[in-house]
Coordinates of C-alpha atoms and ligand atoms in Angstrom, one line a residue:
M52 CA 0.1 0.0 0.0
I53 CA 1.4 3.4 -1.1
E54 CA -0.1 4.9 2.1
D55 CA 1.8 2.5 4.2
D56 CA 4.8 3.4 2.3
W57 CA 4.4 7.1 2.9
F58 CA 3.8 6.4 6.5
W59 CA 7.3 4.8 7.3
M60 CA 8.0 7.8 9.3
G61 CA 5.1 7.0 11.6
I62 CA 3.2 10.2 10.6
Q63 CA -0.4 10.7 12.1
R64 CA -3.1 12.5 10.0
W65 CA -3.5 16.1 10.9
V66 CA -7.1 17.1 11.2
A67 CA -8.3 20.7 10.1
N68 CA -11.2 22.5 11.6
E69 CA -13.9 20.7 9.5
D70 CA -15.4 24.0 8.4
W71 CA -12.2 25.2 6.6
F72 CA -12.7 22.6 3.7
K73 CA -16.4 23.0 3.3
K74 CA -17.5 24.5 0.0
S75 CA -20.9 25.9 -0.9
A76 CA -23.0 24.3 -3.5
P77 CA -21.8 24.9 -7.0
V78 CA -23.5 27.4 -8.9
A79 CA -23.6 27.7 -12.6
S80 CA -22.2 31.0 -13.8
S81 CA -20.5 32.7 -16.8
A82 CA -17.3 31.4 -15.3
D83 CA -18.5 27.9 -15.9
I84 CA -19.1 28.7 -19.5
I85 CA -15.5 30.1 -19.8
W86 CA -14.2 27.1 -18.2
D87 CA -16.0 24.8 -20.7
Q88 CA -14.8 26.9 -23.7
L89 CA -11.2 26.6 -22.3
Q90 CA -11.6 22.8 -21.9
Q91 CA -12.9 22.6 -25.5
Q92 CA -10.0 24.5 -26.7
V93 CA -7.5 22.3 -25.0
A94 CA -9.5 19.2 -26.3
V95 CA -8.8 20.2 -30.1
C96 CA -5.5 21.9 -29.6
Q97 CA -2.8 21.1 -32.1
A98 CA -0.3 23.8 -31.2
C99 CA 2.6 21.5 -30.6
V100 CA 3.8 18.0 -31.8
L101 CA 2.4 16.4 -28.7
H102 CA -1.2 16.4 -30.2
K103 CA 0.1 13.6 -32.6
T104 CA 0.7 11.1 -29.9
R105 CA -1.7 11.9 -27.0
M106 CA -4.7 9.7 -26.4
R107 CA -6.6 12.4 -24.5
T108 CA -5.8 15.8 -23.3
V109 CA -5.6 16.3 -19.5
F110 CA -7.0 19.5 -18.6
G111 CA -7.2 19.4 -14.7
V112 CA -9.5 18.5 -11.9
G113 CA -10.8 19.9 -8.6
D114 CA -12.4 22.9 -7.2
R115 CA -12.3 25.6 -9.6
Q116 CA -12.4 28.2 -6.6
A117 CA -9.7 26.2 -4.8
A118 CA -7.3 28.2 -2.7
C119 CA -4.6 25.9 -3.5
L120 CA -3.5 24.9 -7.0
V121 CA -1.2 22.1 -7.4
I122 CA 0.8 21.9 -10.6
G123 CA 2.8 19.1 -12.0
E124 CA 4.8 18.5 -15.1
A125 CA 2.8 16.5 -17.8
P126 CA 0.4 13.7 -18.0
G127 CA 1.9 10.0 -17.8
A128 CA 0.5 6.9 -19.5
D129 CA -2.4 6.5 -17.0
E130 CA -3.3 10.2 -17.1
D131 CA -3.1 10.0 -21.0
R132 CA -5.6 7.0 -21.0
Q133 CA -8.0 8.5 -18.5
G134 CA -7.9 12.2 -19.2
E135 CA -7.4 13.1 -15.7
P136 CA -4.1 14.3 -13.9
F137 CA -2.4 12.3 -11.1
V138 CA -4.3 9.1 -11.4
G139 CA -1.4 6.5 -11.6
R140 CA 0.9 5.5 -8.5
A141 CA 2.1 8.9 -8.5
G142 CA -1.4 10.2 -8.0
Q143 CA -2.2 7.6 -5.3
L144 CA 0.9 8.9 -3.4
L145 CA -0.2 12.6 -3.8
D146 CA -3.6 11.4 -2.5
A147 CA -1.9 9.8 0.4
I148 CA 0.3 13.0 1.1
L149 CA -2.9 15.2 0.9
W150 CA -4.7 13.0 3.3
A151 CA -1.9 12.7 5.7
V152 CA -1.4 16.4 6.0
G153 CA -5.2 16.9 6.3
I154 CA -5.9 18.5 2.9
E155 CA -8.9 17.1 1.1
R156 CA -8.1 16.5 -2.6
S157 CA -11.4 18.1 -3.4
A158 CA -10.3 21.1 -2.0
V159 CA -7.5 21.7 -4.4
Y160 CA -7.3 22.1 -8.1
I161 CA -4.7 19.9 -9.8
T162 CA -3.4 20.3 -13.3
N163 CA 0.0 20.2 -15.2
I164 CA 2.3 22.6 -17.1
L165 CA 1.4 20.4 -20.4
K166 CA -2.1 19.2 -21.2
C167 CA -0.7 16.3 -23.5
R168 CA 1.7 13.6 -22.6
P169 CA 5.2 13.7 -24.0
P170 CA 6.3 10.3 -25.6
Q171 CA 8.0 7.9 -23.2
N172 CA 7.5 10.5 -20.4
R173 CA 10.3 12.5 -21.6
E174 CA 10.8 16.0 -20.2
P175 CA 8.9 18.6 -22.1
F176 CA 10.7 20.7 -24.6
A177 CA 10.7 24.4 -24.1
E178 CA 8.7 25.0 -27.3
E179 CA 5.9 22.5 -26.0
V180 CA 5.9 24.6 -22.7
A181 CA 5.7 27.8 -24.6
A182 CA 2.8 26.7 -26.7
C183 CA 0.8 25.3 -23.8
Q184 CA 1.3 27.9 -21.3
H185 CA -1.5 30.3 -22.2
F186 CA -3.8 27.5 -21.0
L187 CA -2.4 27.2 -17.7
Q188 CA -2.2 30.9 -17.2
A189 CA -6.0 31.1 -17.9
Q190 CA -6.6 28.5 -15.6
I191 CA -4.9 30.5 -12.9
R192 CA -6.7 33.7 -13.8
L193 CA -9.9 31.9 -13.6
I194 CA -9.1 30.1 -10.3
Q195 CA -7.3 33.0 -8.6
P196 CA -5.6 30.7 -6.1
Q197 CA -4.2 31.9 -2.8
M198 CA -1.2 29.6 -3.4
I199 CA 0.4 27.4 -5.9
V200 CA 2.3 24.2 -5.3
A201 CA 4.8 23.2 -7.9
V202 CA 5.5 19.6 -7.7
G203 CA 8.7 18.9 -9.6
K204 CA 11.4 20.8 -11.3
V205 CA 9.7 21.5 -14.6
P206 CA 6.6 23.3 -13.2
A207 CA 8.9 25.1 -10.7
L208 CA 11.2 26.5 -13.3
N209 CA 8.3 27.6 -15.5
L210 CA 6.3 29.3 -12.6
V211 CA 8.9 31.2 -10.9
K212 CA 12.1 33.3 -11.7
T213 CA 15.0 31.7 -10.2
H214 CA 18.6 30.8 -11.1
E215 CA 18.5 27.6 -9.2
K216 CA 18.3 24.5 -11.3
T217 CA 18.0 21.6 -9.0
L218 CA 14.8 20.7 -6.9
G219 CA 17.0 20.2 -3.9
R220 CA 18.0 23.9 -4.1
L221 CA 14.5 25.2 -5.1
R222 CA 12.7 23.6 -2.4
G223 CA 12.5 25.1 1.3
Q224 CA 11.6 28.6 0.5
V225 CA 8.7 30.4 -0.9
Y226 CA 8.6 32.2 -4.2
S227 CA 6.2 34.4 -6.2
Y228 CA 4.3 33.3 -9.2
Q229 CA 6.1 35.1 -12.2
W230 CA 3.0 36.5 -13.8
D231 CA 1.2 37.7 -10.4
E232 CA 3.7 38.2 -7.7
A233 CA 0.8 38.2 -5.1
I234 CA 0.5 34.5 -5.4
P235 CA 3.1 32.7 -3.4
V236 CA 4.5 29.4 -4.8
Y237 CA 5.8 26.4 -2.9
I238 CA 8.1 23.9 -4.6
T239 CA 8.4 20.2 -3.7
Y240 CA 9.3 16.8 -5.0
H241 CA 6.9 15.2 -7.6
P242 CA 5.4 12.1 -6.2
A243 CA 6.7 10.1 -9.1
Y244 CA 10.2 11.1 -8.0
L245 CA 9.4 10.1 -4.4
L246 CA 8.4 6.6 -5.6
R247 CA 11.8 6.4 -7.2
S248 CA 13.7 8.1 -4.4
P249 CA 11.9 7.1 -1.1
Q250 CA 14.8 8.6 1.0
E251 CA 13.6 12.0 0.0
K252 CA 10.2 11.6 1.5
R253 CA 11.1 13.2 4.8
K254 CA 12.0 16.5 3.0
A255 CA 8.7 16.3 1.1
W256 CA 7.0 15.7 4.3
Q257 CA 8.6 18.9 5.7
D258 CA 7.4 20.7 2.6
W259 CA 3.9 19.6 2.6
L260 CA 3.6 20.6 6.3
A261 CA 4.5 24.1 5.5
I262 CA 2.1 24.2 2.6
R263 CA -0.5 22.8 4.8
D264 CA 0.1 25.4 7.5
Q265 CA -0.1 28.2 4.8
L266 CA -3.3 26.8 3.4
S267 CA -4.8 26.5 6.9
T268 CA -4.1 30.2 7.6
I269 CA -5.6 31.2 4.3
L270 CA -8.6 29.3 4.7
F271 CA -8.9 30.6 8.6
K272 CA -8.7 34.1 7.3
Q273 CA -11.5 33.4 4.9
Q274 CA -13.8 32.1 7.7
V275 CA -13.4 35.2 9.9
Ligands
SF4_347 FE1 -1.8 21.9 -27.4 FE2 -0.6 22.0 -24.9 FE3 -1.5 19.6 -26.1 FE4 0.7 21.1 -27.1 S1 0.5 20.1 -25.0 S2 -1.0 20.1 -28.3 S3 0.0 23.2 -26.7 S4 -2.8 21.3 -25.3

């Protein structure tokens, strides 16, 4: 079980004030129409070569008014088949992490830098990121998140201005989203990397505790 794997540190689940993650019933609005149009644009996009090899586009999932936006690199094989981000083993580990720190997955919005899978899960090319980034920027403008969590080096280097090149040096401090400096960006390891490098889970746990604390502060302020 991945949850057991995550819990090798003997971590207990943190439980938030239950009101913090409650959302009011969804209301249809012009924003929903804009979301649907954006998703349709992604579904038919041929702006980079990845459209030739994808099975499905992977737009994003979660609360469209989420305070926390989690951004990964690109869809993998499972995501490509199912059209949803973080559904494979890495997705299960992300679920376990969110659960362990007390963040409901439904309380965040999850997407990727790229909406189509690179063949053999290779790292995205710069021209692919450039072609796709306006979709992510539109999602961020619509969600208006209070914080962003970049999971992995590729999203980190495309969301913040930095001279650092390795995830180990990028994590551990708070950045600003480069197109809206009011939005703080937290950087941590991609769950797929943690599956390959379980020795880094302790650092990831520290990152997610800081993310949880920041999100709790944001949600608490929204309640009062
Ligand atoms: Fe279009 Fe983005 Fe898919 Fe490239 S990765 S085809 S830019 S949706």
